[in-house]
XYZ file of C-alpha atoms in Angstrom:
578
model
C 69.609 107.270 71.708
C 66.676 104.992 72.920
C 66.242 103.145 70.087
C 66.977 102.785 66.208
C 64.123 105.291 63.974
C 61.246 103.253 63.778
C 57.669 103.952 63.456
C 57.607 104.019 66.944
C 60.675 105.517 68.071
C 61.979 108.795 68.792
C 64.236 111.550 68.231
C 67.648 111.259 69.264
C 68.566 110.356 72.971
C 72.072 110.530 74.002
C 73.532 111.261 77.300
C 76.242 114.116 78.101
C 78.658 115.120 80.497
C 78.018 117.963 82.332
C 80.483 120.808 81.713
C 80.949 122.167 86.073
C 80.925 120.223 88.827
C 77.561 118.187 88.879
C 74.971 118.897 91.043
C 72.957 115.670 90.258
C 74.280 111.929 88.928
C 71.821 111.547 86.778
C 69.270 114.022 85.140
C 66.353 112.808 82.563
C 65.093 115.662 80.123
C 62.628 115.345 77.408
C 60.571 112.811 78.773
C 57.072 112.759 78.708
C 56.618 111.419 82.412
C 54.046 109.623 83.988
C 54.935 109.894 88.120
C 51.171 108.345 89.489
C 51.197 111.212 92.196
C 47.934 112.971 92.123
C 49.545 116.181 93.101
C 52.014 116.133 89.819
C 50.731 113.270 87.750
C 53.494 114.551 84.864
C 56.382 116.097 84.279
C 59.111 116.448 81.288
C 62.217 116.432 84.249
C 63.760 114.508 86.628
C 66.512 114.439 88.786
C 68.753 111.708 90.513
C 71.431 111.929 94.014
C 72.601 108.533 95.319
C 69.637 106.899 94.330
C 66.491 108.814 95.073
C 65.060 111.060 93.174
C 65.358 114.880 94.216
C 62.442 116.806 92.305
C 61.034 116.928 89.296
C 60.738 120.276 86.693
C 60.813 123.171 88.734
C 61.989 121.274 91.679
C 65.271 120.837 89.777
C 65.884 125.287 89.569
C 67.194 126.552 85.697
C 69.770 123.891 84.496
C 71.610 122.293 87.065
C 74.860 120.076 86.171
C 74.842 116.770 86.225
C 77.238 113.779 85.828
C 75.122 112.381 82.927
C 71.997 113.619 81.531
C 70.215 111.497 79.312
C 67.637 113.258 76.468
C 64.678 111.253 76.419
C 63.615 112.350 73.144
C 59.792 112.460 74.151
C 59.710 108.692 75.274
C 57.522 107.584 78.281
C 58.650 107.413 81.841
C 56.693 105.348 84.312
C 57.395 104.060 87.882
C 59.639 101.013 87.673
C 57.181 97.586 87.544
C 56.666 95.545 90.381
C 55.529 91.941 90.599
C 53.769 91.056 93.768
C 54.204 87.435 93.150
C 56.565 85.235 91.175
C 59.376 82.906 91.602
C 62.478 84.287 90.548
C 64.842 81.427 91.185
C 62.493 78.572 89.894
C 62.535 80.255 86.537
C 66.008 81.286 86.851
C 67.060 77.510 87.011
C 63.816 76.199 84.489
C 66.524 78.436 81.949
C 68.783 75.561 81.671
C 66.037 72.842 81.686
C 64.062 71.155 78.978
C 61.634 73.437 78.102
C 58.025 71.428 77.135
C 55.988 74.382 77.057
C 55.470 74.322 73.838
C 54.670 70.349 73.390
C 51.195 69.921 71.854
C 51.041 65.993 72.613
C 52.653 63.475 75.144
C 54.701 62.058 72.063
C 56.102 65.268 71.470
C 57.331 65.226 75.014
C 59.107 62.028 74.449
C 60.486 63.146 71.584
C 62.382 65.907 73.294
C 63.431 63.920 76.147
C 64.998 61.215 74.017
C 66.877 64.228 72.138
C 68.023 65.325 75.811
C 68.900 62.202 76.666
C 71.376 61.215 73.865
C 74.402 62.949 75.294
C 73.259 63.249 79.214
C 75.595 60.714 81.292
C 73.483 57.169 82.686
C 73.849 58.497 86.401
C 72.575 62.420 85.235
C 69.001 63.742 86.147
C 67.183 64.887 83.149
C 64.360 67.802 84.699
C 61.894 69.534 82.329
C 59.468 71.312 82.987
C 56.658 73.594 81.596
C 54.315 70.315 80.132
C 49.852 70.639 80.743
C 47.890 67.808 80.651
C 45.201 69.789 79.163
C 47.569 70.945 75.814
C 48.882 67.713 75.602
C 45.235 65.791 75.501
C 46.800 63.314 77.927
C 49.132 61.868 80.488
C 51.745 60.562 81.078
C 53.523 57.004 81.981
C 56.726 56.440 83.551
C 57.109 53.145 81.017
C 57.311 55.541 77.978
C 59.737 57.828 79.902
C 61.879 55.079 80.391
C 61.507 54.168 76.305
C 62.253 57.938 75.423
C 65.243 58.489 78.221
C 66.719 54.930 77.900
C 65.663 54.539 81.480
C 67.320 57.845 83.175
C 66.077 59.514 85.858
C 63.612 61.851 84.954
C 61.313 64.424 86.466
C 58.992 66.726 84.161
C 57.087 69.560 86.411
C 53.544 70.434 85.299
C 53.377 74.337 84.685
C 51.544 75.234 87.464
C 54.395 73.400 89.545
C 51.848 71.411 91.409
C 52.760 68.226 89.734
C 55.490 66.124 87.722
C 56.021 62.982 86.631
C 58.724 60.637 87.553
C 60.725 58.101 85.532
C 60.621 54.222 86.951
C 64.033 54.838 88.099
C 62.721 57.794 90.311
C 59.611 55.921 91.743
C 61.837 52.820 92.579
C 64.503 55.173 94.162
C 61.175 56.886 96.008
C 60.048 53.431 97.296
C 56.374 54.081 95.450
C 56.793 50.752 93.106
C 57.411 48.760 96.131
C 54.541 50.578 97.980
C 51.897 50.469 95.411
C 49.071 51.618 97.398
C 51.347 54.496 99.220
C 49.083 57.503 100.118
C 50.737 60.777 101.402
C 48.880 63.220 103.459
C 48.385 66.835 101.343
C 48.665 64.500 98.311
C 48.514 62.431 95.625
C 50.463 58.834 94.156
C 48.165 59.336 90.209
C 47.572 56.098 89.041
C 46.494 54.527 85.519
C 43.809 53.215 84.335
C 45.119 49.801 85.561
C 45.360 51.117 89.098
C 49.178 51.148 89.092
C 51.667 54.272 90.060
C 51.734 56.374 86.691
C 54.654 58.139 87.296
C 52.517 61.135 88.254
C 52.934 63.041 91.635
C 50.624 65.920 92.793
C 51.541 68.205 95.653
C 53.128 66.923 99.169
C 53.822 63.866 96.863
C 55.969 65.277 94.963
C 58.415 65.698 97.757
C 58.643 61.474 96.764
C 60.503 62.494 93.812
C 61.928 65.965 94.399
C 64.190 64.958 97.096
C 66.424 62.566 95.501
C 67.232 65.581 93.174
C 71.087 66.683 93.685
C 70.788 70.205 95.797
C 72.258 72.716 93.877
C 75.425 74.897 94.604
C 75.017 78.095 96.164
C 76.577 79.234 93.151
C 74.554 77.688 90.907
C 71.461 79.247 92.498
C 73.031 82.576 92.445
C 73.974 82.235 88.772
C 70.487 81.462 88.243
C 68.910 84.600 89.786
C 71.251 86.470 87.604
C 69.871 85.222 84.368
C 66.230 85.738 85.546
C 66.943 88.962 86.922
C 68.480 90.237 83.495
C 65.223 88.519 81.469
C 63.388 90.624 84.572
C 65.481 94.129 83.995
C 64.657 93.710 80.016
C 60.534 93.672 80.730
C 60.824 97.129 83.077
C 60.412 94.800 86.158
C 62.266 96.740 89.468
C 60.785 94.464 92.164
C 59.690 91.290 92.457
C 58.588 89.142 95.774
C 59.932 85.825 96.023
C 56.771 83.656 97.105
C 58.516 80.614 98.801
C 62.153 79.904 99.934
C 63.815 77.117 101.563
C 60.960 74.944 101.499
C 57.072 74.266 100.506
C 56.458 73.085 97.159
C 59.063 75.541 95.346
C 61.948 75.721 98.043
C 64.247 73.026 97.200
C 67.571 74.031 99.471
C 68.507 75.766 102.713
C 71.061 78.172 100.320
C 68.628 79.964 98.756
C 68.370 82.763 101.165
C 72.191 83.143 101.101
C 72.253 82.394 97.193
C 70.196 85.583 96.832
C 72.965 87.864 98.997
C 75.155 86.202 96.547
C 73.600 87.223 93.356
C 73.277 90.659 95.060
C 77.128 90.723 95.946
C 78.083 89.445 92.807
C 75.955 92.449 90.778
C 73.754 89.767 89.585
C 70.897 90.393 90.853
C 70.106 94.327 89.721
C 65.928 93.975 90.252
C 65.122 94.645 94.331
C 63.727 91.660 96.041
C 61.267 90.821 98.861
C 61.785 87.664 99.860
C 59.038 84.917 101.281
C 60.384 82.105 103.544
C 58.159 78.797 103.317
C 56.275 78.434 106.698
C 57.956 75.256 107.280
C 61.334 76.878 107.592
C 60.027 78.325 110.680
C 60.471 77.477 114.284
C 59.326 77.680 117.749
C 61.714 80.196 120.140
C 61.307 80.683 123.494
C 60.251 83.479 125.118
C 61.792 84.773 128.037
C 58.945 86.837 129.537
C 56.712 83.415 129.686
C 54.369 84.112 127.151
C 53.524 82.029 123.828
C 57.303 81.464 121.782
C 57.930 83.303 119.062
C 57.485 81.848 115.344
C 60.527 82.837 113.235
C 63.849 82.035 111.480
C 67.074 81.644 113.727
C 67.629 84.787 115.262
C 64.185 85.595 115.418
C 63.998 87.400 112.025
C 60.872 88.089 110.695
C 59.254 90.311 107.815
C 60.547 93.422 107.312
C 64.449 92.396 108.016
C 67.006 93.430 105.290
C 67.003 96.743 103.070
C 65.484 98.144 99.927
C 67.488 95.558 97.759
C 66.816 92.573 99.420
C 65.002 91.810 102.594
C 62.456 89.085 103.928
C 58.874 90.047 103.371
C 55.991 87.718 104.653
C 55.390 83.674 105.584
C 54.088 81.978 102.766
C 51.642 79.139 103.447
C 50.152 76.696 100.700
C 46.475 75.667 102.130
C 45.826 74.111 98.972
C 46.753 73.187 95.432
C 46.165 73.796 91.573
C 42.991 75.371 89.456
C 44.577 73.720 87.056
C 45.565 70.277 88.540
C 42.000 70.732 90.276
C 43.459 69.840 93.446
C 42.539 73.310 95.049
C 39.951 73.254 97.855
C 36.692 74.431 96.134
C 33.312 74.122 97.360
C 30.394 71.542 95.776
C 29.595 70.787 93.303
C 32.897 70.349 92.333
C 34.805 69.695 89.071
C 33.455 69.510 86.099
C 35.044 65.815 85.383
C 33.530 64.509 88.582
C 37.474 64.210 90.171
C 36.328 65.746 93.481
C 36.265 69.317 95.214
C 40.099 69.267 95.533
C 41.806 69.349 98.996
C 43.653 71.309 101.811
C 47.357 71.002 101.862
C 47.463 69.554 105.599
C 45.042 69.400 108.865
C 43.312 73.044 108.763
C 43.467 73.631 112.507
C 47.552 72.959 112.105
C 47.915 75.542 109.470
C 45.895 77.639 110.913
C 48.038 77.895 114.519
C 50.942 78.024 112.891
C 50.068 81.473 110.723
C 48.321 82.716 113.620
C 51.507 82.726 115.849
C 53.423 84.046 113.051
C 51.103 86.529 112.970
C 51.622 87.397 116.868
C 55.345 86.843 116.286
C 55.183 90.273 113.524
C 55.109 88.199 109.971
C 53.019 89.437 107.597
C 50.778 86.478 106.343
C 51.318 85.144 102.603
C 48.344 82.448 102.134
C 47.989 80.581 99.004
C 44.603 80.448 98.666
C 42.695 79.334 95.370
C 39.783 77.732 95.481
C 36.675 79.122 97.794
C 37.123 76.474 100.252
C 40.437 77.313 101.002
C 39.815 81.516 100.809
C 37.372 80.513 103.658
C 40.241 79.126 105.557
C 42.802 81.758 104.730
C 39.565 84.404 105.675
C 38.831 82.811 109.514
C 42.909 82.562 109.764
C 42.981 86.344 109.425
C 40.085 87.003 111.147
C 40.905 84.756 114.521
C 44.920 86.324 114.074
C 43.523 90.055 114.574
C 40.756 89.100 117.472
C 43.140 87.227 119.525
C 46.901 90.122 118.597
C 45.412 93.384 116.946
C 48.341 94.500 113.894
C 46.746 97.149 112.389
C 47.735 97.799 108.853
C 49.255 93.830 108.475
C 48.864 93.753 105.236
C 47.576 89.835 105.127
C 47.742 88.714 102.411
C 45.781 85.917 99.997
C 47.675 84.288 96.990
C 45.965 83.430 93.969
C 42.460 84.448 95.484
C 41.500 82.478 92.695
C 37.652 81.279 93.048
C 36.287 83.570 94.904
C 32.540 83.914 95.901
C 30.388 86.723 96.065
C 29.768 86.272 99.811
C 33.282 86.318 100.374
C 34.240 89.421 99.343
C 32.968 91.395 101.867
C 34.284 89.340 104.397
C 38.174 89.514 102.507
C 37.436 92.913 102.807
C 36.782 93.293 106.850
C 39.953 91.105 107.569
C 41.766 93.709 106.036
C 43.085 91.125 103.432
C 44.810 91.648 100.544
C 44.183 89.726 97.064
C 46.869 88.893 94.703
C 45.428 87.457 91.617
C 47.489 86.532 88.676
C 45.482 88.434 85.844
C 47.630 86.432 83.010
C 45.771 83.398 83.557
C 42.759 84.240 82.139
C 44.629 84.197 78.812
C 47.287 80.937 79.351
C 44.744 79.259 81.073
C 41.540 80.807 81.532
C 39.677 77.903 79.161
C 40.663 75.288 80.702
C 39.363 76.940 84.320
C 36.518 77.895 83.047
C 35.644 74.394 82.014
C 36.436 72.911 85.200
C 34.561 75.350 87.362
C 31.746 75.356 85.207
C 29.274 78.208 83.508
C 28.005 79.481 87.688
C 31.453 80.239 88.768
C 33.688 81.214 85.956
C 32.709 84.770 86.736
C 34.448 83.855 90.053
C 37.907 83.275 88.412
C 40.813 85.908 89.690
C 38.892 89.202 90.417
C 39.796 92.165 90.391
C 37.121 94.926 90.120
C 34.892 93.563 92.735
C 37.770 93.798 95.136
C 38.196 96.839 94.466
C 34.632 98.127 95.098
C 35.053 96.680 98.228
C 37.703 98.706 99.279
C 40.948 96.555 99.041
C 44.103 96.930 96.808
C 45.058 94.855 94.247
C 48.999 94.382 93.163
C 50.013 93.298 89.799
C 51.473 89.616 89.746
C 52.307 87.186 87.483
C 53.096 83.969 89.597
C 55.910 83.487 86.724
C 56.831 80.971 85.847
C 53.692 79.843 85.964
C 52.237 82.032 83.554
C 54.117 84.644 81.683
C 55.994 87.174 83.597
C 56.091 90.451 81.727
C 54.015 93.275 83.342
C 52.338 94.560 80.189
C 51.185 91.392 79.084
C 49.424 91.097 82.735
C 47.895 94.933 82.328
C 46.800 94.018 79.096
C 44.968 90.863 80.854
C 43.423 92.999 83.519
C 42.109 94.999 81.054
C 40.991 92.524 78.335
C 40.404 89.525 80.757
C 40.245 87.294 77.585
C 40.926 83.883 77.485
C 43.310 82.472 74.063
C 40.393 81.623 72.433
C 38.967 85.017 72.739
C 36.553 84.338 75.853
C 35.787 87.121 78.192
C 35.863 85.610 81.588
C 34.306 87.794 84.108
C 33.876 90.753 82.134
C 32.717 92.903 84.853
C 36.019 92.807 86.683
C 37.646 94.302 83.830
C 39.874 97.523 84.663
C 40.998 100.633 83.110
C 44.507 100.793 82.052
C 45.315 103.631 84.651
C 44.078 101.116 87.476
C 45.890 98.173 85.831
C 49.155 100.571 85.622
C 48.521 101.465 89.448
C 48.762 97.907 90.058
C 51.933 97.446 88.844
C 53.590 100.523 90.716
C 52.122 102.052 93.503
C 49.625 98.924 94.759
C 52.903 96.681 94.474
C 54.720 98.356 96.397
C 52.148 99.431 99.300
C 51.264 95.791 99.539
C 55.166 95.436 100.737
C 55.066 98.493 102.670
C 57.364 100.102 100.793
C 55.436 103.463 99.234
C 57.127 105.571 100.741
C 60.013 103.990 98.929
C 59.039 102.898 95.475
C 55.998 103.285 93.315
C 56.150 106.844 92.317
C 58.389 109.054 90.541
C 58.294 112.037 93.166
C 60.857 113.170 95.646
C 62.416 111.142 98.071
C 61.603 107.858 96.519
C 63.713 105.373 94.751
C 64.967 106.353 91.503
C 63.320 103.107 89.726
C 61.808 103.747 86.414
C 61.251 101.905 83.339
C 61.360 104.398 79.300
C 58.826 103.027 76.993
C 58.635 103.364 73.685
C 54.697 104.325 73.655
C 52.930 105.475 76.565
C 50.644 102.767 78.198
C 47.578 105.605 78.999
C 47.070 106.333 75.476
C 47.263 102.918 72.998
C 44.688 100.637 72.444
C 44.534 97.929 74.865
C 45.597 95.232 72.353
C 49.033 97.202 71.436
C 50.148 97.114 75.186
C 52.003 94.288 74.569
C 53.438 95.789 71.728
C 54.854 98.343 74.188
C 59.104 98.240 74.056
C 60.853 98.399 76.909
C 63.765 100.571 76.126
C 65.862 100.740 79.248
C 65.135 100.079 83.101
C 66.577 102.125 85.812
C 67.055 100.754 89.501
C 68.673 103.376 92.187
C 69.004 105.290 89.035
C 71.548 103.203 87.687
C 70.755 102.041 84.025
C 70.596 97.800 84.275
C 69.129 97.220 81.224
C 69.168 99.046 77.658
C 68.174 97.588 74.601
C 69.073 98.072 71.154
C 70.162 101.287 72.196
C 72.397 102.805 69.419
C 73.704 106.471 68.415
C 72.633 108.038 65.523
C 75.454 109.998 65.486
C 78.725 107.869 65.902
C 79.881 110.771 68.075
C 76.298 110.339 70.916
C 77.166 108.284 73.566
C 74.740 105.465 73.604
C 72.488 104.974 76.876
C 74.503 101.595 77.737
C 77.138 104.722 78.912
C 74.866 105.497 81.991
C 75.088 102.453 83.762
């Protein structure tokens, strides 16, 4: 069985052995199934061998045996979710930090500190994260950190992990108290109203803080990507891409890479991974037939290396900041507060070389790109990479794409770039970006339907955790695109829920050149599919959210059932398949 009788559930599921030798391991009946091929866009069957699937209905003859078939009971089937952006092991390890995403006021956020403080050891670290300026109506100070922590070292990260603030311990330890007036190139020392370091560090600054931090154990890392990848299993997710390893502003040690093979070894890590390598992990090799050196990781790996559980995808390049800490690159006439038009993460003509000879070096091109200043950059990087070392089919990327003009859409489009928007942020977020982008642009913020009129794909993404992660909530937002406050924000970009479902599946996993592998539920593909409680194609867009996940399938092995329980004491439950 699926699930307990509810209003929503369904008749009984149970899985049986078959009774001759089995011709499949693992057969689904009594599904109502959505595959997303155009030549069989349903079916009620389908079959599994070593981890593909082998047909569907008729494909699978009369009734063939099989080591366990599981009765669906009329419950939904869909391609297994993939998320085209997020970072896996930053929210693995923000699990066992102090969570402030919930703090409504900077003396809330003291509060909990001082709580984690009273047992936490003088010479500890206390890290938080999750806290926004704009819920909390203001900043702030390292002073009251000190007050709240009894003058640990502290560092809280901002939730769009563009900033954090530091303790006085941390900022002497950094060498910004004796340094006052310290500037750091692709970022910012915040002061206070008196002029004076506030604590407060915003992009390459951060690094100020952020190193001093302990590294982690390869173990601990690896533990880490098992709890997010169980949290990951439980939402339908299959796939995610790791957007930044081993350096950048998220990559904090040189394990990471091997901490994933170690979650993998381990059976921690059951959701397949593409993983993206910070650009500055790269470095120059020679070339023995005299021509530019190659741009990749020792050995000269680059995208594409690994196998359909883990392997490294493309490059990932910040060229600027935050929407949200308003330090992205956007054109005039700026912010709304007056702060400025944001900034580039380093010298343009730097960043740009570098992606260009990873691009001649076979990388596929990740570039965070948010504000239109900086999708102009990421646009003439693409555009000089394929004049100077035609790739056909690259794939290039843009992250975020989040402010884009309408002149610039075409142009995205002719690069052969590919958008990744975070749809979700329209709700968490979308208020306070609309504010500081101001009533001409908001229509701007994180497109979607205009990029697809223009001919490119769009994969589902979440940026988690940054915003929330689960893949309904994000169809629901391409959908809705409607802020918390009920604000539509660029209503015309709105989607169906077929397109936003797309998204999810078969756009995720083209944009990793993978759909030949994943995607769709048709033969010869992985055998990676989420049951549903409801189907997604027929409930009103607010109820997608309501949606359960009742048990996700990778390689056709069952990694995550819910409150799956027999009727009948003598059903095996679903838990039985894995």
């Amino acid at each position: 069985m699926l699930g307990r009788r509810t209003a929503r559930s369904h008749p009984s599921t149970s899985v049986r052995a078959p009774e001759s030798d089995p011709v499949l391991d693992l057969l689904l009946t009594h599904a109502r199934i959505h595959t997303l091929s155009a030549d069989r866009p349903t079916a009620s069957r389908l079959g599994v061998v070593g981890g593909r699937i082998v047909g569907v209905d008729e494909e699978l003859g009369g009734d063939p045996p099989a080591a366990r078939t599981v009765h669906c009971g009329g419950a939904v089937v869909v391609p297994g979710f993939g998320d085209a952006h997020n970072h896996m092991l930053w929210f693995g390890r923000s699990q066992g930090e102090l969570d402030l995403t919930t703090c409504t006021s900077p003396d809330e956020v003291y509060r909990r500190v001082h709580r984690a403080s009273r047992d936490l050891a003088a010479d500890r670290w206390l890290i938080g994260h999750g806290f926004d300026h704009e819920v909390l109506g203001g900043a702030l100070h390292h002073e009251d950190l000190d007050r709240a922590s009894g003058g640990r070292r502290v560092w809280l990260k901002h939730r769009s992990g563009h900033e954090g603030v530091a303790s006085t311990r941390v900022l002497r330890d950094a060498g910004i108290l004796a340094e006052p007036g310290r500037t750091v190139p692709g970022g910012t020392v915040i002061r206070d109203p008196g002029d004076a370091p506030s604590g407060g560090l915003q992009e390459a600054a951060m690094r100020l803080a952020t190193d001093l931090i302990p590294p982690a154990t390869r173990a601990e890392l690896a533990a880490a990507l098992a709890r997010a990848s169980a949290i990951y299993a439980s939402e339908g997710l299959t796939h995610v891409t790791e957007c930044g390893i081993g350096g950048g502003l998220v990559g904090r040690s040189p394990f990471e890479a091997g901490a994933y093979q170690e979650a993998l070894r381990s059976g921690g890590l059951t959701v397949r991974v593409t993983l993206m390598p910070a650009a500055d992990t790269l470095r120059r090799l020679g070339d023995p037939v005299g021509e530019r050196p190659e741009v990749a990781l020792d050995l000269g790996l680059h995208s594409g290396f690994g196998n359909d559980h883990l392997k490294l995808g493309a490059v990932k390049m910040w060229l600027d900041g935050s929407m949200l800490g308003k330090s992205a690159a956007i054109s005039e006439p700026g912010y709304d507060d007056g702060c400025g038009c944001g900034y580039l993460a380093a010298d343009p003509e730097e960043m740009k070389t570098l992606l260009v000879d990873a691009h001649r070096s076979g990388w596929q091109i990740a570039a965070h790109a948010i504000g239109d200043r900086a999708v102009d950059l990421a646009v003439d990087t693409l555009a000089t990479a394929q004049r100077v070392h035609p790739r056909p089919d690259a794939r290039h990327r843009i992250e975020h794409a989040g402010l884009v003009r309408p002149d610039q859409i075409r142009a995205m489009a002719e690069v052969g770039a590919v958008p990744v928007p975070q749809p979700r942020f329209l709700h968490e977020f979308g208020d306070a970006m609309a504010t500081a982008v101001g009533p001409d642009r908001v229509d701007w913020l994180y497109r979607h339907r205009s990029f697809l009129e223009a001919g490119m794909r769009v994969p589902g993404s979440s940026d988690r955790p940054v915003a929330s992660g689960a893949p309904l909530l994000g169809i629901r937002s391409m959908v809705e695109r409607l802020s918390a406050a009920g604000r539509a924000i660029g209503a015309d970009e709105r989607v169906d829920v077929a397109t936003a479902l797309r998204a999810y599946t078969v756009d995720a996993a083209w944009v990793d050149h993978e759909e030949q592998l994943r995607g769709r539920l048709t033969r010869g593909r992985l055998a990676d599919f989420v049951v549903l409680d409801a189907d997604p194609l027929a409930v009103a867009s607010r109820d997608l959210d309501g949606i359960r996940v009742l048990a996700t399938f990778v390689g056709g092995r069952c990694v995550y059932a819910g409150d799956a329980a027999p009727v009948d004491p003598d059903v095996a439950p679903l838990t039985s398949v894995r």
